[in-house]
Short mmCIF file of C-alpha atoms in Angstrom, two decimals:
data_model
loop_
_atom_site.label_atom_id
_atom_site.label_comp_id
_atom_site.label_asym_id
_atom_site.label_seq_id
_atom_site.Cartn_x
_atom_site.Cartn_y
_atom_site.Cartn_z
CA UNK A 744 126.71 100.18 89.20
CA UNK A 745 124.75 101.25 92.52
CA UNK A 746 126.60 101.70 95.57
CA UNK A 747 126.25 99.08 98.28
CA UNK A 748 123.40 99.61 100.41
CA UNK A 749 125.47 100.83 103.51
CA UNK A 750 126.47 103.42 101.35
CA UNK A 751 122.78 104.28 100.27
CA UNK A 752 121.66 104.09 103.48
CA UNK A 753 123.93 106.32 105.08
CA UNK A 754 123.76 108.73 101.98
CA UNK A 755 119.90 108.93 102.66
CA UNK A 756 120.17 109.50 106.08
CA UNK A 757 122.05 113.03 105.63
CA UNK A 758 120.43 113.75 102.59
CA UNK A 759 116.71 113.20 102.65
CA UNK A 760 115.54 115.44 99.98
CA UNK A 761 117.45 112.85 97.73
CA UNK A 762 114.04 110.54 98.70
CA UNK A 763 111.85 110.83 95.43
CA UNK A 764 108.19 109.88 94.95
CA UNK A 765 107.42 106.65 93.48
CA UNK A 766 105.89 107.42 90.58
CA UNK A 767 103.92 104.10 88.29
CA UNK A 768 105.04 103.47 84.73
CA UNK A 769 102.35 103.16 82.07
CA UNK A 770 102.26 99.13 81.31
CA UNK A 771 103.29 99.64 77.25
CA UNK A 772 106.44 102.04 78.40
CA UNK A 773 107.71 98.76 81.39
CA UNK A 774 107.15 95.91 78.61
CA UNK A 775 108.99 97.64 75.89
CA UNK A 776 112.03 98.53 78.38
CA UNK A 777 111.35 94.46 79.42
CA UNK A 778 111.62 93.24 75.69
CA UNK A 779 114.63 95.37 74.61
CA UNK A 780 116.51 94.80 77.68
CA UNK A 781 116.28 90.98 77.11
CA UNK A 782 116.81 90.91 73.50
CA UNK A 783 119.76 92.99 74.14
CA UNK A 784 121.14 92.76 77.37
CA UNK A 785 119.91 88.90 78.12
CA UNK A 786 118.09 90.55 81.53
CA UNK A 787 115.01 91.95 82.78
CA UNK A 788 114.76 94.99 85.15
CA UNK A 789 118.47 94.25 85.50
CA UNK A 790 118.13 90.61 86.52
CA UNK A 791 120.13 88.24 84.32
CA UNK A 792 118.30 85.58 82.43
CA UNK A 793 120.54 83.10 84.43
CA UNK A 794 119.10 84.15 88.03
CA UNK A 795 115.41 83.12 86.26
CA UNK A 796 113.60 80.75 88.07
CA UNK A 797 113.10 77.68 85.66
CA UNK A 798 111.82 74.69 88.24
CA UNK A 799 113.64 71.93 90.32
CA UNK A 800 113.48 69.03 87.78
CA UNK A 801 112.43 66.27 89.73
CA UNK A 802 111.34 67.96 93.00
CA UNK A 803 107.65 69.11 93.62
CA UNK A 804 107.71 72.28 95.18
CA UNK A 805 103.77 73.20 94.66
CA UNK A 806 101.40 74.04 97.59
CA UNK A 807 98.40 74.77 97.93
CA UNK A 808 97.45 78.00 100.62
CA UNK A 809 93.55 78.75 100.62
CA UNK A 810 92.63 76.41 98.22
CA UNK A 811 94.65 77.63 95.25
CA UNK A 812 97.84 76.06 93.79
CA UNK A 813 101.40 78.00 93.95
CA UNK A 814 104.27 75.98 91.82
CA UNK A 815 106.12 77.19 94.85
CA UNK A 816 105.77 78.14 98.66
CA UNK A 817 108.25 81.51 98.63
CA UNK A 818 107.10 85.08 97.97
CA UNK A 819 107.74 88.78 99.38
CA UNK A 820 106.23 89.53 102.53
CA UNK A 821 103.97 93.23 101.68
CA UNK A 822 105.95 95.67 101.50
CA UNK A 823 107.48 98.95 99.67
CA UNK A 824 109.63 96.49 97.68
CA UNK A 825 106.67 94.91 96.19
CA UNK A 826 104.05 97.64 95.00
CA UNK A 827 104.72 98.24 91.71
CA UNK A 828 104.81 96.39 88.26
CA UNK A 829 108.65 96.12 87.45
CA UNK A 830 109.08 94.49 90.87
CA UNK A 831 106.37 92.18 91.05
CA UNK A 832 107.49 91.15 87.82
CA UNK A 833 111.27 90.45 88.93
CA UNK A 834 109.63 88.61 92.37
CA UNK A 835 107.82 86.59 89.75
CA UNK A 836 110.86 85.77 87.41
CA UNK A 837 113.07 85.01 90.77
CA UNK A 838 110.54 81.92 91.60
CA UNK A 839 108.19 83.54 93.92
CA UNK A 840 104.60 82.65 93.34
CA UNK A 841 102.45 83.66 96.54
CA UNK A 842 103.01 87.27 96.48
CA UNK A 843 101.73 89.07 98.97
CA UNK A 844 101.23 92.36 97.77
CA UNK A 845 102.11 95.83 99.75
CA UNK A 846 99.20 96.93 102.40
CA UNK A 847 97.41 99.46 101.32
CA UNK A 848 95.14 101.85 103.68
CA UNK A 849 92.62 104.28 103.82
CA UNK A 850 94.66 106.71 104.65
CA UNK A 851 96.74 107.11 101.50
CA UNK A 852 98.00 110.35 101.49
CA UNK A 853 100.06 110.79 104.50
CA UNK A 854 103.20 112.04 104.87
CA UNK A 855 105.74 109.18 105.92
CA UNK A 856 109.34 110.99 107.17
CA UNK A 857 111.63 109.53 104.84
CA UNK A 858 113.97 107.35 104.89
CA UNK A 859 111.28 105.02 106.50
CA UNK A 860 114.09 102.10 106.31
CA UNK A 861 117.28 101.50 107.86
CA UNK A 862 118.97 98.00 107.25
CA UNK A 863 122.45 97.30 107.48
CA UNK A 864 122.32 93.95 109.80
CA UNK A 865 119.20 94.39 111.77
CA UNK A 866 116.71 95.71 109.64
CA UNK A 867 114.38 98.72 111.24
CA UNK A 868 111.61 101.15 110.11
CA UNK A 869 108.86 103.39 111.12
CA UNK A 870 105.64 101.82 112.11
CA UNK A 871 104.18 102.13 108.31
CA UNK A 872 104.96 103.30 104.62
CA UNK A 873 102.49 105.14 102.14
CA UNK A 874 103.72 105.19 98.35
CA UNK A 875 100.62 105.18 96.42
CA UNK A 876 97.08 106.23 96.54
CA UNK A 877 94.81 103.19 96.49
CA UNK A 878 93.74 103.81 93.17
CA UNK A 879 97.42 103.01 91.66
CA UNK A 880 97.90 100.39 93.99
CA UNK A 881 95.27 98.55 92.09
CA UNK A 882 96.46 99.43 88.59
CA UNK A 883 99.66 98.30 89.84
CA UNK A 884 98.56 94.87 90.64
CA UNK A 885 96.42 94.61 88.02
CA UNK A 886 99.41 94.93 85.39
CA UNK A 887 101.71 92.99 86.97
CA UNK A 888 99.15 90.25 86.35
CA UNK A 889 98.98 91.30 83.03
CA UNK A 890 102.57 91.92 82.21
CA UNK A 891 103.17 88.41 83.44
CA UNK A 892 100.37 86.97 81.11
CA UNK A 893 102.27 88.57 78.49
CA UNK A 894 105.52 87.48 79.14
CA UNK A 895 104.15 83.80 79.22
CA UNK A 896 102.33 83.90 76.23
CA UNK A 897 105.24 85.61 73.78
CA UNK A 898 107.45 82.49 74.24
CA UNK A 899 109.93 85.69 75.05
CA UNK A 900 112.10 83.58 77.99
CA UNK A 901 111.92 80.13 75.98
CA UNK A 902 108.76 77.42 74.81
CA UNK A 903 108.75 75.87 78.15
CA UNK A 904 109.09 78.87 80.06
CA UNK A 905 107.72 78.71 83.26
CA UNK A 906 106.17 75.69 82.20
CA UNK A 907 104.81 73.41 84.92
CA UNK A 908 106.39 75.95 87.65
CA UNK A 909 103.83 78.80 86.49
CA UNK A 910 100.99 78.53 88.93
CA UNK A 911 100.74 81.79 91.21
CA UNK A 912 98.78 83.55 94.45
CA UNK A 913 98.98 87.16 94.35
CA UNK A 914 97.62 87.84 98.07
CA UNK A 915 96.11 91.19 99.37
CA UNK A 916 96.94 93.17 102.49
CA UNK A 917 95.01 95.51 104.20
CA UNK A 918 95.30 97.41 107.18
CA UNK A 919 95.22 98.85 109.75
CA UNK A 920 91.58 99.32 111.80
CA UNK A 921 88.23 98.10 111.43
CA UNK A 922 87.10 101.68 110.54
CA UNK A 923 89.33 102.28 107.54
CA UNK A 924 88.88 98.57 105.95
CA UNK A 925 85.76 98.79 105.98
CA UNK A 926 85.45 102.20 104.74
CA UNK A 927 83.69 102.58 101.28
CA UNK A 928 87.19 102.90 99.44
CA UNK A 929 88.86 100.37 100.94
CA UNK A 930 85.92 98.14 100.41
CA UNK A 931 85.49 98.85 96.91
CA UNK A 932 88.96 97.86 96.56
CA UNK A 933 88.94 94.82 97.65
CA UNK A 934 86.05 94.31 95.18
CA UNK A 935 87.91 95.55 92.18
CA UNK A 936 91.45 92.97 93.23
CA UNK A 937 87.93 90.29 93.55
CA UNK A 938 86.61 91.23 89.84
CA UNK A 939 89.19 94.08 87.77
CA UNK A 940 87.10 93.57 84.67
CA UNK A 941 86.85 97.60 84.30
CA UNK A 942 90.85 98.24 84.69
CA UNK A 943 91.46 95.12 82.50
CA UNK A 944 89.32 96.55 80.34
CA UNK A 945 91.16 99.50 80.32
CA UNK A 946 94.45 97.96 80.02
CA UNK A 947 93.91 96.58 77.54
CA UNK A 948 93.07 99.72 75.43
CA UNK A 949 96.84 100.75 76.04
CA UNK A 950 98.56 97.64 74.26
CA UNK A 951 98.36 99.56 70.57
CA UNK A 952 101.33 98.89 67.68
CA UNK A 953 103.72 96.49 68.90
CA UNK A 954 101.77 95.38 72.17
CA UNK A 955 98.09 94.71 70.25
CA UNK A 956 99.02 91.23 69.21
CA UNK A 957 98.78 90.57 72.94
CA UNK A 958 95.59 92.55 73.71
CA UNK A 959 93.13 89.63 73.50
CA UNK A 960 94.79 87.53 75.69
CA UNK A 961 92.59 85.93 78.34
CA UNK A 962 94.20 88.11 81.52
CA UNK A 963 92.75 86.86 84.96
CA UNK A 964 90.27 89.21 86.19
CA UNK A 965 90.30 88.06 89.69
CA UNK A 966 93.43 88.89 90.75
CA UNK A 967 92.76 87.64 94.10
CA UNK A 968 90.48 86.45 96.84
CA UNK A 969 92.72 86.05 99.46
CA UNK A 970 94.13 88.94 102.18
CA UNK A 971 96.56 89.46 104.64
CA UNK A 972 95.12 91.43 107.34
CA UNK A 973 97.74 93.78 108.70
CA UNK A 974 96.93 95.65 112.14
CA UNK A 975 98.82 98.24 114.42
CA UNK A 976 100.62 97.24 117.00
CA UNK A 977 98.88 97.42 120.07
CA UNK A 978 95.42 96.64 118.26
CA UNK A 979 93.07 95.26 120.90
CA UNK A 980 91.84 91.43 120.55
CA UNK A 981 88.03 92.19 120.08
CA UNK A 982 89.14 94.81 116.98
CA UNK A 983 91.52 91.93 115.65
CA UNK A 984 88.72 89.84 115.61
CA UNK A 985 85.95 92.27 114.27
CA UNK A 986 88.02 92.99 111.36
CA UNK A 987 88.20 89.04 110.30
CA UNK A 988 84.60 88.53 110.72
CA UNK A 989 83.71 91.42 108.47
CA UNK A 990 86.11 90.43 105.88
CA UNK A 991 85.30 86.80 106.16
CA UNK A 992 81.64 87.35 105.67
CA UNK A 993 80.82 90.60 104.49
CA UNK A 994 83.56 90.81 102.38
CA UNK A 995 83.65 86.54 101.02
CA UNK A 996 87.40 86.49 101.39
CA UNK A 997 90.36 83.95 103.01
CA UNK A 998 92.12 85.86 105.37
CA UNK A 999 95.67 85.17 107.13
CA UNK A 1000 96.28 86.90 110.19
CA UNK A 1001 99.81 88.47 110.97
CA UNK A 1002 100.34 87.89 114.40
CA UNK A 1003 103.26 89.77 116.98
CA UNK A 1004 106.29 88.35 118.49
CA UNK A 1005 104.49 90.18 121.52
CA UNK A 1006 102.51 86.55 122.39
CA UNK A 1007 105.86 84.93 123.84
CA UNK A 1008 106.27 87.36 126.19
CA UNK A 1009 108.81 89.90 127.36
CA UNK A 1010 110.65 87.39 130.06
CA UNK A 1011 111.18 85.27 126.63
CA UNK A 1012 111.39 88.02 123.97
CA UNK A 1013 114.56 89.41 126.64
CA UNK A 1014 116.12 86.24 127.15
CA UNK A 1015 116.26 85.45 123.36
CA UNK A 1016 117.61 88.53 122.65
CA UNK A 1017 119.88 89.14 125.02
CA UNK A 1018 121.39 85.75 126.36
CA UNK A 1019 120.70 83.48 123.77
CA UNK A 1020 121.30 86.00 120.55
CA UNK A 1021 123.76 88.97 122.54
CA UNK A 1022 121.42 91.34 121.13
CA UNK A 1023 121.85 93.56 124.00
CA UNK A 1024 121.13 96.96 122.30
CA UNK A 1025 117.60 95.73 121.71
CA UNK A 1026 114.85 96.72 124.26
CA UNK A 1027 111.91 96.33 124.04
CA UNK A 1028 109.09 98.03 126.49
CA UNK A 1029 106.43 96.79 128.54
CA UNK A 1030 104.05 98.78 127.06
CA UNK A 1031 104.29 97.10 123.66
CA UNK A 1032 103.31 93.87 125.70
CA UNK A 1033 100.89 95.41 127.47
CA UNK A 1034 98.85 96.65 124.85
CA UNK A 1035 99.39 93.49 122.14
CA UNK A 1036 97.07 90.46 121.90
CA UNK A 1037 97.66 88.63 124.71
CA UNK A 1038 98.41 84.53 123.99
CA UNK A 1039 95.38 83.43 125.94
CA UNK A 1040 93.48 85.61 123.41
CA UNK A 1041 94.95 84.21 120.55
CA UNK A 1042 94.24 80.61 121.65
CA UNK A 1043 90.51 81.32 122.17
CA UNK A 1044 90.12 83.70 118.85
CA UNK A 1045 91.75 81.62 116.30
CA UNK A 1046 89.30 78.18 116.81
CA UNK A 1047 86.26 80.95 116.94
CA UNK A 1048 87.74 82.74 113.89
CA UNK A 1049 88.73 78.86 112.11
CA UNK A 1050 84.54 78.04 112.77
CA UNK A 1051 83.22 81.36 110.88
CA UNK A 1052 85.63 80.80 108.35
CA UNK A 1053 84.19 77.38 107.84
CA UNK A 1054 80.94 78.16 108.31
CA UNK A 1055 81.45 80.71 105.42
CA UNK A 1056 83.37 78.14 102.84
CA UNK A 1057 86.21 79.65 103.50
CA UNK A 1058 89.82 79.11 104.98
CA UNK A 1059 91.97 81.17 107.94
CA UNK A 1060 95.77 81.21 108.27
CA UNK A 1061 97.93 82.98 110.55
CA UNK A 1062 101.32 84.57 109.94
CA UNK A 1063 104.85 84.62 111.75
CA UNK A 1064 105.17 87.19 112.19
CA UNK A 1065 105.07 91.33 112.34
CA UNK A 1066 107.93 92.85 113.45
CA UNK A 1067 108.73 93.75 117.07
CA UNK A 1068 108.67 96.99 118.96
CA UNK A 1069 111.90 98.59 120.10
CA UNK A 1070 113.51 101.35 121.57
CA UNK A 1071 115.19 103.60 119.30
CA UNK A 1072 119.02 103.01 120.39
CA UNK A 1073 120.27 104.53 116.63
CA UNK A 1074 120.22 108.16 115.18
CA UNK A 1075 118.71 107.29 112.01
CA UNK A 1076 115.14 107.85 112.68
CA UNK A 1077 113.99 110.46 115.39
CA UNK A 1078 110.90 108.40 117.19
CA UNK A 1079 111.17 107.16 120.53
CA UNK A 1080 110.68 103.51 118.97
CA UNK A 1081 111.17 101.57 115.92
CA UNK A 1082 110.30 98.74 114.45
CA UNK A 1083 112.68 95.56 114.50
CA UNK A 1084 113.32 92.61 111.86
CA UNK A 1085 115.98 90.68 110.56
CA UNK A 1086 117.97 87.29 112.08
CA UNK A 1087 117.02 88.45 115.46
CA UNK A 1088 113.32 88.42 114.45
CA UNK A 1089 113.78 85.00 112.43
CA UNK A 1090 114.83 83.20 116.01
CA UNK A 1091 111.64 85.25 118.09
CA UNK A 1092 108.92 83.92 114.94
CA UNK A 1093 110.06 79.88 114.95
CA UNK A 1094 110.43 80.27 119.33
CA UNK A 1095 106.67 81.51 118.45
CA UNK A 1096 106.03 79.09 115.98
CA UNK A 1097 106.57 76.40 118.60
CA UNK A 1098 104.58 77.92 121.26
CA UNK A 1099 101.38 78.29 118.95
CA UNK A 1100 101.64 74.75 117.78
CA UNK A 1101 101.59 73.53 121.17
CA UNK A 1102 98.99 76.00 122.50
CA UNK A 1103 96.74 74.70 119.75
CA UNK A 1104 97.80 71.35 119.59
CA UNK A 1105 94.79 69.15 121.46
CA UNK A 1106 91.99 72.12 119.57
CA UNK A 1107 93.41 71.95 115.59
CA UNK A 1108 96.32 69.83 114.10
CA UNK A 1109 98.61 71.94 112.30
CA UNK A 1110 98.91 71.29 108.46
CA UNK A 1111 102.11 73.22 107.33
CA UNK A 1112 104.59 76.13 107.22
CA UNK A 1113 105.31 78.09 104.09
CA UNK A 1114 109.24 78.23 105.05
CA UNK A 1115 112.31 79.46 102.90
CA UNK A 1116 115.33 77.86 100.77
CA UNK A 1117 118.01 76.25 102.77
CA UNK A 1118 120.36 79.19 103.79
CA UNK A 1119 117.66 81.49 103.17
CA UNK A 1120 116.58 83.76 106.73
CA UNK A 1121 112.75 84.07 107.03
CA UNK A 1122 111.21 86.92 109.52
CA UNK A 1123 107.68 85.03 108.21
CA UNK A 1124 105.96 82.12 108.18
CA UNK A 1125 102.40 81.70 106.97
CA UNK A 1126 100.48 78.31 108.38
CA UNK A 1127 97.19 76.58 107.19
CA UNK A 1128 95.24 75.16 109.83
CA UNK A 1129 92.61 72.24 108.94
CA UNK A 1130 89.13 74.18 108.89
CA UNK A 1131 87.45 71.99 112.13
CA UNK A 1132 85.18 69.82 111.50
CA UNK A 1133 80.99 70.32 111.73
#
């Protein structure tokens, strides 16, 4: 049994050298653990065949975000927790189906102090996390695609199994400057998650003995053509803006924009927090609204952004939204500042929400929010925007 996450936490926080490197599984090794475990233990990477997402008979949950159909409108937002195969996988068997997979950089080999997390209410962390080079990133997402081709087509979870409810949107994220994204790594990449032909290819070459019965299957190859663009706080409107153009037509991708909790303002950001919430341990500094994307900016980029993007065939979102800027008021980590999320960040996003719909409401109607489960808390909220017209 693992010990609550308090525990963990707090364990972590004296002991750091307890912090391993997260090292990727080979794809044969992660589907014979999968197998056995079920066939045994009724689970799945420790999740119980009962906590399997099977549908909502008679309710349609399906969307449709950038033109291609998810069975449902929940996923992870990028993260650490959703980089390698074995959780992708249990995301997947949970009911999410637009994932949106864990930003990777050009920078891929720094050193991140560690713990990088600290969540016991209020969730905090250091500006960014590095686990993998970009090279295992991709083999990463390219098996989880595969592993979940593979649990589909060996009838393992049942004949139906996920049936109508199957239909998923694995999304990129890149960050965090115009420089590194468009780097020649980070652009060759995003070609590779466009067409993995080559790493299928090579994939497949690992399911020998028990796994070759599976090695002709028909796995996708485009494992995705749509990105979250993930930027520093404090990143400039005009380099916000550069980076969507290049990936919108350079690059022939959708792109969502994560947006701060910056645009509504410190008088607003304060008053939340501290008279509406009693989140009075929480301050932020001016600086952080200083240097963020101003709303005005916002309102004038996103139409300019929304008319390349449909000039190109293509379709923009933006995303409530990144975390928010803090003082460090807790001993855990040893910067100046940290980065907030949590409830408190749930109430800032849909206070933004509302401000953005009615900033853009006489430019672009609004078509819908990618929300949660009732009793579920969401820090995120992706919307699609009609593409204007001409």
């Amino acid at each position: 049994m693992e010990p609550p996450a308090r525990l963990v936490s707090l364990a972590t926080s004296h002991y750091p050298l307890l912090m391993s490197e997260l090292v990727p599984i080979p794809l044969p090794l992660l589907l014979r653990r999968a197998f056995l475990e079920f066939e045994r233990e009724g689970k799945i990477f420790d999740l119980p065949k009962a906590r399997f997402f099977r549908g909502l008979p008679g309710l349609d949950t399906s969307v449709h975000f950038h033109g291609h159909a998810a069975s449902t409108p929940l996923g992870p937002a990028a993260g650490p927790h959703d980089q390698l195969v074995q959780n992708i996988v249990l995301s997947w068997l949970g009911g999410s189906r637009i994932i949106e997979l864990k930003t990777v950089q050009i920078l891929d080999e720094l050193k991140i102090p560690r713990p990088c997390i600290d969540i016991i209410n209020v969730g905090y962390n250091v500006e960014w996390s590095q686990e993998l080079r970009l090279e295992q990133s991709l083999r990463e997402y390219v098996s989880a695609a595969m592993f979940i081709e593979i649990l589909r087509a060996s009838r393992l979870l049942g004949e139906d199994f996920p049936g109508e409810w199957g239909d998923t949107i694995f999304d990129m994220s890149v960050g965090y400057d115009l420089k590194g994204i468009s780097s020649p790594r980070v652009r060759a990449w995003m070609e590779s998650m466009k067409d993995a032909t080559a790493i299928v290819n090579e994939l497949r070459s690992t399911l020998t003995g028990e796994w070759a019965r599976y090695r002709d299957l028909p796995f996708p190859v485009r494992i995705s053509d749509t990105l979250t663009l993930s930027t520093f706080h404090g990143c400039p409107a005009g380099e916000i803006e550069g980076i969507v153009s290049f990936l919108l037509t350079e690059m022939d991708l959708n792109v969502c924009v994560k947006l701060n909790p910056t645009l509504l303002g410190k008088e607003q950001v304060e008053y939340l927090l501290h008279d509406v919430l009693g989140y009075h341990e929480l301050l932020v500094t001016q600086e952080a609204f200083d240097k963020d994307l101003q709303f005005d900016e916002a309102m004038g980029m996103i139409p300019r952004l929304e008319r390349l993007a449909h000039s190109r065939g293509k379709r923009l979102a933006v995303k409530f939204s990144n975390t928010l800027v803090i003082k460090n008021h807790r001993s855990f980590f040893t910067d100046e500042v940290m980065y907030m999320s949590g409830a408190p960040l749930h109430v800032l996003t849909m206070n933004l929400v509302q401000k953005f719909r009615e900033g853009m409401a006489q430019q672009t109607p609004l078509l819908n929010q990618e929300g949660c489960p009732k009793g579920g808390v969401v820090t995120e909220g992706a919307y699609r925007r009609h593409p204007p017209a001409g």
